[in-house]
Short mmCIF file of C-alpha atoms in Angstrom, two decimals:
data_model
loop_
_atom_site.label_atom_id
_atom_site.label_comp_id
_atom_site.label_asym_id
_atom_site.label_seq_id
_atom_site.Cartn_x
_atom_site.Cartn_y
_atom_site.Cartn_z
CA MET A 1 -0.30 -0.15 -0.14
CA SER A 2 1.43 2.97 -0.79
CA ALA A 3 0.59 6.80 -0.88
CA VAL A 4 0.61 7.02 -4.81
CA ILE A 5 -2.43 4.96 -4.88
CA GLU A 6 -4.76 7.79 -3.36
CA PRO A 7 -4.01 10.03 -5.86
CA ALA A 8 -4.58 7.59 -8.74
CA VAL A 9 -8.15 6.86 -7.08
CA ALA A 10 -9.20 10.89 -6.72
CA ILE A 11 -7.73 11.43 -10.51
CA SER A 12 -10.63 8.96 -11.60
CA GLU A 13 -12.88 10.72 -9.72
CA VAL A 14 -11.83 14.11 -11.23
CA LYS A 15 -12.15 12.67 -14.42
CA ARG A 16 -15.86 11.16 -13.71
CA GLN A 17 -17.06 14.60 -12.73
CA ARG A 18 -15.57 16.00 -16.00
CA THR A 19 -17.36 13.28 -18.00
CA GLN A 20 -20.69 14.22 -16.10
CA GLN A 21 -20.51 17.77 -16.71
CA PRO A 22 -21.60 17.84 -20.63
CA ARG A 23 -24.78 16.20 -19.69
CA ARG A 24 -25.67 18.78 -17.59
CA ILE A 25 -24.82 21.50 -20.04
CA LYS A 26 -26.83 19.73 -22.31
CA LYS A 27 -29.86 19.87 -19.90
CA THR A 28 -29.64 23.38 -19.44
CA HIS A 29 -29.83 23.78 -23.37
CA GLY A 30 -32.59 21.79 -23.61
CA THR A 31 -34.39 24.29 -20.94
CA ALA A 32 -33.50 27.25 -22.76
CA VAL A 33 -35.04 25.90 -25.91
CA ILE A 34 -38.30 25.32 -23.47
CA SER A 35 -38.06 28.79 -22.59
CA PHE A 36 -37.35 30.01 -26.11
CA ALA A 37 -40.48 28.21 -27.43
CA THR A 38 -42.55 29.25 -24.66
CA LEU A 39 -41.51 33.44 -25.47
CA ILE A 40 -42.60 32.39 -29.64
CA GLY A 41 -45.59 30.57 -27.94
CA LEU A 42 -47.16 33.72 -26.01
CA LEU A 43 -45.84 36.11 -29.24
CA ALA A 44 -48.18 33.69 -31.45
CA LEU A 45 -50.88 33.83 -28.74
CA TRP A 46 -50.47 38.17 -28.68
CA ILE A 47 -50.99 37.91 -32.78
CA ILE A 48 -53.56 35.83 -32.93
CA ALA A 49 -55.45 37.85 -30.18
CA THR A 50 -54.86 40.87 -31.91
CA LYS A 51 -55.28 39.62 -35.14
CA TYR A 52 -59.09 38.59 -35.02
CA HIS A 53 -59.58 41.23 -32.60
CA PHE A 54 -60.08 39.11 -28.98
CA ALA A 55 -59.70 42.64 -27.31
CA SER A 56 -59.99 45.95 -29.34
CA ALA A 57 -56.57 47.84 -30.15
CA LEU A 58 -56.93 50.76 -27.69
CA PHE A 59 -56.34 47.60 -24.59
CA LEU A 60 -54.05 45.17 -26.94
CA PRO A 61 -52.32 46.80 -29.55
CA SER A 62 -50.62 44.18 -32.07
CA PRO A 63 -47.17 43.38 -32.46
CA SER A 64 -46.78 44.96 -35.45
CA ASP A 65 -48.46 48.30 -34.12
CA VAL A 66 -46.11 48.38 -31.56
CA ALA A 67 -43.43 47.94 -33.77
CA VAL A 68 -44.22 50.58 -35.70
CA GLN A 69 -44.66 52.84 -32.82
CA ALA A 70 -41.37 52.13 -31.56
CA VAL A 71 -39.63 53.65 -35.06
CA ALA A 72 -41.52 55.99 -34.23
CA VAL A 73 -40.39 56.73 -30.43
CA ALA A 74 -36.77 56.30 -31.65
CA SER A 75 -36.77 58.67 -34.49
CA GLU A 76 -39.44 61.14 -34.13
CA GLY A 77 -39.68 61.04 -30.19
CA TYR A 78 -42.41 61.14 -27.82
CA ALA A 79 -42.99 63.07 -24.72
CA ASN A 80 -40.05 65.81 -24.86
CA GLY A 81 -37.54 63.17 -26.06
CA THR A 82 -36.60 60.37 -28.39
CA LEU A 83 -36.78 56.95 -27.18
CA LEU A 84 -32.79 57.05 -26.86
CA ASP A 85 -33.03 59.92 -24.61
CA HIS A 86 -35.59 58.59 -22.12
CA ILE A 87 -33.27 55.16 -21.60
CA LEU A 88 -30.26 57.40 -21.17
CA ALA A 89 -32.04 59.17 -18.62
CA SER A 90 -33.36 56.27 -16.90
CA LEU A 91 -29.85 54.18 -17.30
CA GLY A 92 -28.10 57.40 -16.29
CA ARG A 93 -30.32 57.56 -12.84
CA ILE A 94 -29.80 53.68 -12.03
CA GLY A 95 -25.90 54.25 -12.96
CA VAL A 96 -25.47 56.79 -10.47
CA ALA A 97 -27.60 55.12 -7.79
CA LEU A 98 -25.95 52.04 -7.75
CA ALA A 99 -22.63 53.33 -7.90
CA PHE A 100 -23.68 55.16 -4.51
CA GLY A 101 -25.52 51.87 -3.33
CA ILE A 102 -22.60 49.71 -3.59
CA GLY A 103 -19.64 52.62 -3.10
CA LEU A 104 -21.07 53.32 -0.06
CA GLY A 105 -23.18 49.74 0.45
CA ILE A 106 -20.10 47.45 0.78
CA PRO A 107 -18.05 49.24 3.10
CA VAL A 108 -20.54 50.43 5.33
CA GLY A 109 -21.69 46.59 5.56
CA LEU A 110 -18.80 44.89 5.96
CA LEU A 111 -17.58 47.49 8.90
CA MET A 112 -21.24 46.65 10.14
CA GLY A 113 -20.36 43.04 9.88
CA LEU A 114 -17.10 43.27 11.72
CA ASN A 115 -17.69 45.64 14.49
CA ARG A 116 -20.44 45.63 17.28
CA TRP A 117 -20.50 48.88 17.24
CA ALA A 118 -21.00 49.76 13.73
CA LYS A 119 -23.43 47.28 13.91
CA GLY A 120 -25.61 49.22 16.72
CA ILE A 121 -25.14 52.59 16.03
CA LEU A 122 -25.95 52.36 12.18
CA GLY A 123 -28.25 49.43 11.96
CA VAL A 124 -31.46 51.61 13.43
CA PRO A 125 -31.90 54.17 10.85
CA ILE A 126 -31.06 51.61 7.78
CA ASP A 127 -33.79 49.14 9.51
CA ILE A 128 -36.33 52.14 9.72
CA TYR A 129 -35.75 53.38 6.32
CA TRP A 130 -35.43 50.19 4.74
CA GLY A 131 -38.90 49.06 5.92
CA LEU A 132 -40.64 51.92 4.40
CA PRO A 133 -41.84 51.64 0.88
CA PRO A 134 -39.82 54.11 -1.08
CA LEU A 135 -42.60 55.67 -2.65
CA ALA A 136 -43.78 56.76 0.87
CA TYR A 137 -40.86 58.98 1.35
CA LEU A 138 -40.39 60.42 -2.41
CA PRO A 139 -42.35 63.12 -1.63
CA LEU A 140 -40.04 64.14 1.21
CA MET A 141 -37.47 63.75 -0.57
CA ILE A 142 -39.34 66.08 -3.22
CA ILE A 143 -39.80 68.86 -0.30
CA TRP A 144 -36.20 68.61 1.10
CA LEU A 145 -34.30 68.43 -2.38
CA GLY A 146 -36.75 69.86 -4.94
CA ILE A 147 -38.46 68.23 -7.86
CA GLY A 148 -35.15 67.76 -10.24
CA GLU A 149 -32.55 65.15 -9.96
CA ALA A 150 -31.52 65.08 -7.11
CA SER A 151 -34.88 63.41 -5.35
CA LYS A 152 -34.87 60.87 -7.56
CA ILE A 153 -30.99 60.10 -6.97
CA VAL A 154 -30.76 60.08 -3.48
CA LEU A 155 -34.47 57.59 -3.32
CA LEU A 156 -32.97 55.53 -5.76
CA SER A 157 -29.32 55.52 -4.04
CA LEU A 158 -31.10 54.67 -0.74
CA ALA A 159 -32.84 51.59 -2.47
CA ALA A 160 -29.70 50.27 -3.70
CA PHE A 161 -27.59 50.86 -0.56
CA ALA A 162 -29.88 48.87 2.25
CA PRO A 163 -29.62 45.35 0.45
CA ILE A 164 -25.91 45.80 -0.30
CA CYS A 165 -25.28 46.70 3.29
CA PHE A 166 -27.37 43.59 4.50
CA ALA A 167 -25.31 41.03 2.31
CA ALA A 168 -21.99 42.60 2.82
CA GLN A 169 -22.77 42.04 6.59
CA ALA A 170 -24.47 38.60 6.42
CA GLY A 171 -21.37 37.89 4.03
CA VAL A 172 -19.10 38.63 7.10
CA ARG A 173 -20.93 36.57 9.30
CA SER A 174 -20.98 33.56 7.22
CA VAL A 175 -17.24 33.24 7.03
CA PRO A 176 -16.40 30.43 8.22
CA GLN A 177 -15.04 30.90 11.56
CA GLU A 178 -12.00 27.85 11.41
CA ARG A 179 -10.96 29.79 7.80
CA ILE A 180 -10.37 32.62 9.92
CA ASN A 181 -8.40 30.48 12.38
CA ALA A 182 -6.30 29.14 9.27
CA ALA A 183 -5.14 32.07 8.41
CA ARG A 184 -3.92 33.24 11.84
CA SER A 185 -2.01 30.06 12.39
CA LEU A 186 -0.42 30.71 9.11
CA GLY A 187 0.99 34.14 10.67
CA ALA A 188 -1.62 36.61 9.17
CA THR A 189 -2.16 40.18 10.41
CA SER A 190 -5.84 41.12 10.99
CA TYR A 191 -5.70 43.42 7.98
CA GLN A 192 -4.47 40.44 6.17
CA VAL A 193 -7.15 38.29 6.98
CA PHE A 194 -9.33 40.83 6.35
CA THR A 195 -8.14 41.35 2.56
CA SER A 196 -7.51 37.79 1.95
CA ILE A 197 -10.17 35.75 3.79
CA ILE A 198 -12.82 37.52 5.32
CA PHE A 199 -13.86 40.12 1.80
CA PRO A 200 -13.37 37.21 -0.50
CA SER A 201 -15.48 34.96 1.48
CA ALA A 202 -17.88 37.76 1.50
CA LEU A 203 -18.14 38.33 -1.74
CA PRO A 204 -20.68 35.92 -3.36
CA GLU A 205 -23.06 37.48 -0.62
CA ILE A 206 -22.63 40.80 -1.98
CA PHE A 207 -23.10 39.72 -5.40
CA THR A 208 -26.38 38.27 -4.08
CA GLY A 209 -27.07 41.94 -2.46
CA VAL A 210 -26.21 44.08 -5.47
CA ARG A 211 -28.61 41.35 -7.56
CA ILE A 212 -31.37 42.42 -5.45
CA ALA A 213 -30.24 45.84 -5.30
CA ILE A 214 -30.89 46.24 -9.10
CA GLY A 215 -34.53 44.86 -8.99
CA ALA A 216 -35.17 47.16 -5.91
CA THR A 217 -33.61 50.46 -7.84
CA LEU A 218 -35.34 49.43 -11.19
CA SER A 219 -39.15 48.87 -9.58
CA THR A 220 -38.17 52.52 -7.85
CA LEU A 221 -36.82 54.23 -10.75
CA VAL A 222 -40.01 53.60 -12.87
CA ALA A 223 -41.89 54.19 -10.14
CA ALA A 224 -40.39 57.69 -9.16
CA GLU A 225 -40.25 58.46 -13.19
CA LEU A 226 -44.28 58.35 -12.90
CA ILE A 227 -44.74 60.39 -10.62
CA ALA A 228 -42.43 63.43 -10.41
CA ALA A 229 -40.20 63.30 -13.72
CA GLN A 230 -39.61 65.19 -16.92
CA SER A 231 -37.59 62.39 -18.84
CA GLY A 232 -37.16 58.64 -18.56
CA VAL A 233 -38.64 55.28 -19.92
CA GLY A 234 -41.08 55.49 -17.08
CA TYR A 235 -41.99 59.00 -17.39
CA MET A 236 -42.56 58.08 -21.07
CA ILE A 237 -45.15 55.49 -20.30
CA MET A 238 -47.07 57.58 -17.91
CA SER A 239 -47.60 60.45 -20.66
CA ALA A 240 -48.56 57.45 -23.11
CA ALA A 241 -50.93 56.37 -20.60
CA ASN A 242 -52.86 59.81 -20.23
CA PHE A 243 -53.17 59.79 -24.29
CA LEU A 244 -54.31 56.16 -23.88
CA ALA A 245 -51.28 55.69 -26.72
CA THR A 246 -51.34 51.86 -25.29
CA ASP A 247 -48.95 50.83 -28.15
CA VAL A 248 -46.12 53.01 -26.48
CA VAL A 249 -46.88 51.81 -23.25
CA PHE A 250 -46.05 48.84 -24.77
CA VAL A 251 -42.76 50.04 -25.92
CA GLY A 252 -42.06 51.20 -22.52
CA LEU A 253 -42.51 48.01 -21.01
CA ILE A 254 -40.82 46.14 -23.49
CA VAL A 255 -37.74 48.33 -22.91
CA ILE A 256 -37.98 47.87 -19.12
CA ALA A 257 -37.93 44.03 -19.32
CA ILE A 258 -34.97 44.17 -21.69
CA PHE A 259 -32.99 46.54 -18.77
CA ALA A 260 -33.89 44.02 -16.26
CA PHE A 261 -32.98 40.85 -18.42
CA ALA A 262 -29.49 42.79 -19.46
CA PHE A 263 -28.60 43.18 -15.56
CA ALA A 264 -29.64 39.70 -14.62
CA THR A 265 -27.39 38.30 -17.14
CA GLY A 266 -24.66 40.50 -16.66
CA MET A 267 -24.60 39.94 -12.94
CA ARG A 268 -24.70 36.31 -13.68
CA PHE A 269 -21.56 36.78 -16.14
CA LEU A 270 -19.64 38.94 -13.74
CA GLU A 271 -20.33 36.66 -11.04
CA ASN A 272 -18.84 33.28 -12.99
CA ARG A 273 -15.61 35.46 -13.28
CA ILE A 274 -15.51 36.67 -10.27
CA ALA A 275 -16.42 34.29 -7.82
CA PRO A 276 -16.74 31.01 -9.80
CA TRP A 277 -16.65 29.00 -6.38
CA LYS A 278 -19.57 30.13 -4.97
CA GLY A 279 -22.24 27.64 -3.52
CA LYS A 280 -18.37 24.80 -3.62
CA LEU A 281 -16.91 24.24 -0.58
CA MET B 1 9.61 21.55 23.28
CA LEU B 2 6.13 22.09 23.86
CA SER B 3 4.98 22.25 27.34
CA ILE B 4 1.14 22.16 28.80
CA ARG B 5 0.97 23.20 32.09
CA ASN B 6 -2.48 22.62 34.45
CA ALA B 7 -4.48 23.90 31.25
CA THR B 8 -8.07 24.43 32.63
CA VAL B 9 -10.76 26.07 30.33
CA LYS B 10 -13.89 26.42 32.10
CA PHE B 11 -16.81 28.11 29.72
CA GLU B 12 -19.98 29.58 30.90
CA ALA B 13 -23.04 27.53 28.36
CA ALA B 14 -25.83 29.20 27.35
CA ASP B 15 -28.31 28.30 30.13
CA GLY B 16 -25.70 29.16 32.75
CA THR B 17 -24.32 26.53 33.63
CA GLU B 18 -20.60 26.07 33.98
CA ILE B 19 -18.58 23.72 31.63
CA HIS B 20 -15.27 22.36 32.55
CA ALA B 21 -14.02 21.53 29.51
CA LEU B 22 -10.29 21.09 30.61
CA ASP B 23 -9.18 20.12 34.02
CA ARG B 24 -5.70 20.69 35.06
CA VAL B 25 -3.93 19.05 31.98
CA SER B 26 -0.02 19.23 31.71
CA PHE B 27 2.21 17.58 29.51
CA ASP B 28 5.19 17.97 27.11
CA ILE B 29 5.43 17.41 23.68
CA PRO B 30 9.25 16.64 23.16
CA PRO B 31 11.03 16.77 20.09
CA ASP B 32 10.62 13.93 17.71
CA SER B 33 6.93 12.93 18.67
CA ILE B 34 3.71 12.54 17.95
CA VAL B 35 1.75 12.98 21.08
CA VAL B 36 -1.90 12.08 20.44
CA ALA B 37 -5.04 13.01 22.16
CA LEU B 38 -7.15 10.28 22.53
CA GLY B 39 -11.10 10.17 23.89
CA ALA B 40 -14.74 9.87 23.32
CA SER B 41 -16.49 13.45 21.84
CA GLY B 42 -16.63 15.73 24.71
CA CYS B 43 -13.38 15.18 26.46
CA GLY B 44 -12.09 18.38 25.71
CA LYS B 45 -9.39 17.23 23.31
CA SER B 46 -10.16 19.83 20.41
CA THR B 47 -10.47 22.42 23.15
CA LEU B 48 -6.95 21.49 24.07
CA LEU B 49 -5.86 21.57 20.50
CA ASN B 50 -7.40 24.97 20.40
CA ALA B 51 -5.58 26.00 23.74
CA ILE B 52 -2.79 25.20 22.29
CA ALA B 53 -3.05 26.89 18.66
CA GLY B 54 -3.68 29.89 20.43
CA PHE B 55 -7.52 29.97 19.23
CA GLN B 56 -8.79 29.33 23.02
CA SER B 57 -7.71 31.13 25.83
CA LEU B 58 -6.65 29.08 29.33
CA THR B 59 -8.94 30.07 32.33
CA GLU B 60 -5.69 28.67 34.32
CA GLY B 61 -1.96 27.16 33.36
CA GLN B 62 0.04 28.07 30.76
CA ILE B 63 0.97 26.75 27.38
CA LEU B 64 5.20 27.57 27.05
CA ILE B 65 7.26 27.02 23.72
CA ASP B 66 11.02 26.88 24.31
CA GLY B 67 10.09 27.97 28.15
CA LEU B 68 8.34 31.32 26.53
CA PRO B 69 4.44 31.46 27.20
CA VAL B 70 2.15 31.73 23.77
CA ASP B 71 -1.69 33.19 23.74
CA LYS B 72 -2.39 33.68 20.39
CA PRO B 73 -1.72 32.25 17.04
CA GLY B 74 1.05 31.69 15.42
CA GLY B 75 3.28 30.46 12.43
CA ASP B 76 5.34 28.53 14.64
CA ARG B 77 2.24 26.43 15.43
CA GLY B 78 1.05 24.74 12.17
CA VAL B 79 -2.56 23.48 12.02
CA VAL B 80 -4.56 20.85 9.81
CA PHE B 81 -8.35 21.20 10.77
CA GLN B 82 -10.83 18.21 10.46
CA LYS B 83 -13.01 20.01 7.86
CA ASP B 84 -10.52 21.46 5.33
CA THR B 85 -10.05 25.46 5.30
CA LEU B 86 -8.92 26.08 1.98
CA LEU B 87 -9.75 29.21 -0.02
CA PRO B 88 -12.10 28.07 -2.71
CA TRP B 89 -10.91 31.10 -4.89
CA SER B 90 -6.83 30.15 -4.95
CA ASN B 91 -5.44 27.07 -6.63
CA VAL B 92 -4.01 24.19 -4.68
CA LEU B 93 -0.14 25.83 -5.10
CA ASP B 94 -1.24 29.22 -3.88
CA ASN B 95 -3.32 27.59 -1.10
CA VAL B 96 -0.11 25.85 -0.18
CA ALA B 97 1.94 29.14 -0.49
CA LEU B 98 -0.49 31.18 1.83
CA GLY B 99 1.63 31.18 5.24
CA LEU B 100 4.80 32.53 3.21
CA ARG B 101 2.48 35.21 1.33
CA TYR B 102 1.44 36.42 4.78
CA ARG B 103 5.27 36.44 5.72
CA GLY B 104 6.09 38.67 2.06
CA VAL B 105 8.40 36.10 0.88
CA PRO B 106 8.85 36.24 -3.03
CA LYS B 107 6.00 35.01 -5.11
CA LEU B 108 8.59 32.76 -6.98
CA GLU B 109 10.29 31.87 -3.69
CA ARG B 110 7.12 30.82 -2.30
CA TYR B 111 6.31 28.72 -5.15
CA ARG B 112 9.51 26.75 -5.15
CA GLN B 113 8.96 25.86 -1.38
CA ALA B 114 5.22 25.36 -2.16
CA ARG B 115 6.04 22.94 -4.87
CA GLU B 116 8.60 21.07 -2.94
CA LEU B 117 5.88 20.48 -0.11
CA LEU B 118 3.53 19.02 -2.79
CA GLN B 119 5.81 16.64 -3.81
CA LEU B 120 6.39 15.68 0.01
CA VAL B 121 1.96 14.91 -0.13
CA GLY B 122 1.91 13.58 -3.68
CA LEU B 123 0.11 16.27 -5.16
CA SER B 124 2.54 17.79 -7.80
CA ASP B 125 0.29 17.34 -10.87
CA PHE B 126 -2.64 19.47 -9.27
CA GLU B 127 -0.84 22.56 -8.16
CA THR B 128 -3.30 24.36 -10.64
CA LYS B 129 -6.76 22.77 -9.61
CA PRO B 130 -8.58 25.15 -7.39
CA PRO B 131 -9.68 23.08 -4.21
CA TYR B 132 -12.99 22.18 -4.39
CA GLU B 133 -12.43 19.74 -7.38
CA LEU B 134 -9.96 17.58 -5.40
CA SER B 135 -11.23 14.58 -3.22
CA GLY B 136 -11.55 15.04 0.58
CA GLY B 137 -8.09 12.86 0.86
CA MET B 138 -6.32 15.25 -1.51
CA ARG B 139 -7.84 18.14 -0.01
CA GLN B 140 -6.02 17.01 3.23
CA ARG B 141 -2.70 16.99 1.73
CA VAL B 142 -3.09 20.05 1.04
CA GLY B 143 -3.96 21.01 4.17
CA ILE B 144 -0.72 19.33 5.65
CA ALA B 145 1.76 20.96 2.95
CA ARG B 146 -0.04 24.27 3.85
CA ALA B 147 0.90 23.89 7.19
CA LEU B 148 4.05 22.69 6.63
CA ALA B 149 5.18 25.67 4.73
CA THR B 150 5.63 28.16 7.76
CA ASP B 151 7.90 25.79 8.73
CA PRO B 152 6.25 25.43 12.34
CA LYS B 153 8.09 23.80 15.07
CA ILE B 154 5.17 21.65 15.61
CA LEU B 155 2.31 20.40 13.86
CA LEU B 156 -1.16 20.66 15.01
CA MET B 157 -4.05 18.01 13.84
CA ASP B 158 -7.59 18.28 14.89
CA GLU B 159 -9.06 14.55 13.66
CA PRO B 160 -7.43 15.41 10.36
CA PHE B 161 -8.52 11.83 8.77
CA GLY B 162 -12.20 11.60 10.66
CA ALA B 163 -14.24 12.72 7.86
CA LEU B 164 -12.02 10.36 5.48
CA ASP B 165 -13.21 6.65 4.16
CA SER B 166 -11.58 3.94 5.51
CA LEU B 167 -9.14 3.06 2.89
CA THR B 168 -8.15 7.29 1.69
CA ARG B 169 -7.66 7.57 5.71
CA GLU B 170 -5.37 4.69 6.15
CA ASN B 171 -2.77 6.02 2.90
CA MET B 172 -3.67 9.65 4.80
CA GLN B 173 -2.29 7.79 7.93
CA GLN B 174 0.82 6.37 6.22
CA LEU B 175 1.60 9.64 4.92
CA LEU B 176 1.52 11.18 7.99
CA ALA B 177 3.97 8.64 9.67
CA THR B 178 5.82 9.31 6.21
CA VAL B 179 6.21 13.26 6.34
CA TRP B 180 6.85 12.69 10.26
CA ALA B 181 9.52 11.02 9.76
CA LYS B 182 11.13 13.03 6.95
CA THR B 183 10.52 16.58 8.37
CA ARG B 184 11.05 15.52 12.35
CA LYS B 185 8.43 17.67 13.20
CA GLN B 186 6.80 17.40 16.46
CA VAL B 187 2.70 16.62 16.08
CA PHE B 188 0.17 16.94 18.28
CA PHE B 189 -2.73 14.51 17.26
CA ILE B 190 -6.48 14.37 18.07
CA THR B 191 -8.51 11.21 17.28
CA HIS B 192 -10.99 9.51 18.68
CA SER B 193 -10.03 6.11 17.09
CA ILE B 194 -7.86 3.83 19.19
CA GLU B 195 -6.04 2.16 16.33
CA GLU B 196 -5.02 5.67 14.66
CA ALA B 197 -3.67 6.51 18.42
CA LEU B 198 -1.39 3.27 19.06
CA ALA B 199 -0.61 3.29 15.02
CA LEU B 200 0.58 7.47 14.82
CA GLY B 201 1.27 8.26 18.26
CA THR B 202 5.23 7.69 19.77
CA HIS B 203 2.63 9.42 22.93
CA ILE B 204 -0.70 8.43 23.67
CA LEU B 205 -2.73 10.45 25.83
CA VAL B 206 -6.18 8.65 26.89
CA MET B 207 -8.63 11.44 28.06
CA SER B 208 -12.35 11.50 29.73
CA PRO B 209 -14.84 13.57 29.71
CA ARG B 210 -16.30 15.98 31.88
CA PRO B 211 -14.50 17.50 33.24
CA GLY B 212 -11.72 16.74 30.45
CA ARG B 213 -8.55 15.47 31.63
CA ILE B 214 -5.86 12.77 30.91
CA VAL B 215 -6.62 9.50 32.65
CA ALA B 216 -3.65 7.23 30.82
CA ARG B 217 -0.23 7.83 29.16
CA TYR B 218 1.14 5.42 27.08
CA GLU B 219 4.19 5.43 24.76
CA ALA B 220 4.51 3.17 21.60
CA ASP B 221 6.96 2.89 18.87
CA PHE B 222 4.64 1.14 15.99
CA VAL B 223 4.97 4.57 14.37
CA ARG B 224 8.64 3.87 13.34
CA THR B 225 7.90 0.62 11.94
CA PHE B 226 4.99 2.07 9.81
CA ALA B 227 6.87 4.96 8.94
CA ALA B 228 10.03 2.53 7.75
CA THR B 229 7.83 -0.61 6.05
CA GLY B 230 4.39 1.91 4.72
CA ASP B 231 2.47 -1.19 5.79
CA LEU B 232 -0.28 -1.12 8.57
CA GLY B 233 -1.32 -4.63 8.64
CA PRO B 234 1.65 -6.66 10.48
CA ILE B 235 1.19 -3.40 12.75
CA LEU B 236 -2.35 -4.12 13.76
CA SER B 237 -1.78 -7.65 14.14
CA HIS B 238 0.94 -7.22 16.93
CA PRO B 239 0.22 -9.06 19.87
CA ARG B 240 1.60 -5.80 21.79
CA PHE B 241 -0.80 -3.22 19.86
CA VAL B 242 -3.37 -5.64 20.54
CA SER B 243 -3.52 -6.27 24.07
CA LEU B 244 -2.96 -2.05 24.26
CA ARG B 245 -5.85 -1.43 22.06
CA GLU B 246 -7.74 -4.04 24.21
CA GLU B 247 -6.35 -2.14 27.62
CA ILE B 248 -7.05 1.37 26.37
CA ARG B 249 -10.67 0.17 25.48
CA SER B 250 -11.25 -0.66 28.88
CA ILE B 251 -10.17 2.19 30.12
CA ILE B 252 -12.45 4.42 27.83
CA HIS B 253 -15.02 2.35 28.22
CA THR B 254 -14.88 2.35 32.01
CA PRO B 255 -16.93 5.46 33.29
CA ALA B 256 -15.12 7.71 35.37
CA SER B 257 -12.38 6.00 35.74
CA HIS B 258 -10.64 8.98 37.52
CA ASN B 259 -7.25 7.43 38.55
CA GLU B 260 -4.21 8.65 36.26
CA ARG B 261 -2.62 5.52 35.28
CA HIS B 262 0.99 5.34 33.88
CA ALA B 263 2.43 2.53 31.41
CA ALA B 264 5.29 2.22 29.97
#
């Protein structure tokens, strides 16, 4: 019995895992095909419903009407701006808010996870405002900061901040104590324990937080634009609804759906690149 | 030499009762030895290891390395944990080199040393793999290499093979015997397996629970034969091994054996 035997056994284990992987990938491909077919089916239902006038065009415009309107909105514009203007206005607000949310949420959350005092003091205001629906304090933001961009940016930043902050905290608390002990017994300083163990261990949780923050920001954004804005996709939808331009409403909804899908895909890509070990070990 | 003097640890449990995890435990870990703490769960053996590692402070008593007291973790005591604690975002080589990175050893030099250790534990072909692609036994090999990388005086091992299947476990025991014979490290090893304790220990401390204390001490030298021959079979059936095994078994299964016994 020699020490060489065990690695050999393990090699075959590694190989077995590898040969299993293609089958799993094939299965996820299968799911994608089913999802795509469902999408086509929904589109077909939509075409049939409008073609045979199950609903009036006022309630359900046909896909071709929506497409024509999309081109018109894109080239000629609607409600003080082209489609691109509205998209850029909305994306700009999301971008700035996420930058604030990530830039403040991660360090504050890490600090709260590491330090009892920070958690005790900062936890109270965050818990209070996070319990409130953002639209409930939007009027207050408008009174304080005016109707301009500042009130919307602050509102969205608050919506993005809390989930990221909570996630970073949870990430710190979920670091296995043994992993920290191992680093300390290898001679790590407190700073090295933080940079080499705690922060990377918390990364997958932080990603989850950012994904939740994107969802929260997106829904708050559209709602805020519906109420108080002169530009943005939400404003465009509201303006169109006032004139019963249902086809423009559909254009806006499709744009928002594409936003959401693009953000989710982008996050998944980033997560696979930066924290591929998530859920393993 | 590492000395444990009157080590006592008391906790307060969640319900307010006091738990006496360790009670006046004293022993030495002399050079060129494998000291094994053997006992059922709850006998304080993990608390003892955590105290030596510096993760757990003593209520009373002292831990001395070459006469100087220690109370926090350090690179002079390498730890191998029961559940591997490798970093999933680093490959095998970077995991082994971690302690050297903490010390600021330049990259090329720490990789050179890490490769030597990977060769020692038989994992040279796996240096670029992430830990989650390795089997449990291989991960513990990486853990041993990582603990050896800082060139500690003593290796502390907390039931390192407890979670492995019996075949892998025997290979790992043999690896440890070989590594010990080659590196001449002092080893403090925790187990609840009497056979593992006898096969690997030069000194065996039998512990009893509540309060955790040493109830018997044995010396053995089966590990030298094991390291030299690499074959556990003949050792397991050796008459002296069998008689010691039965003796220790009777001590562990006798409740409240308070008399500390000494055997040669």
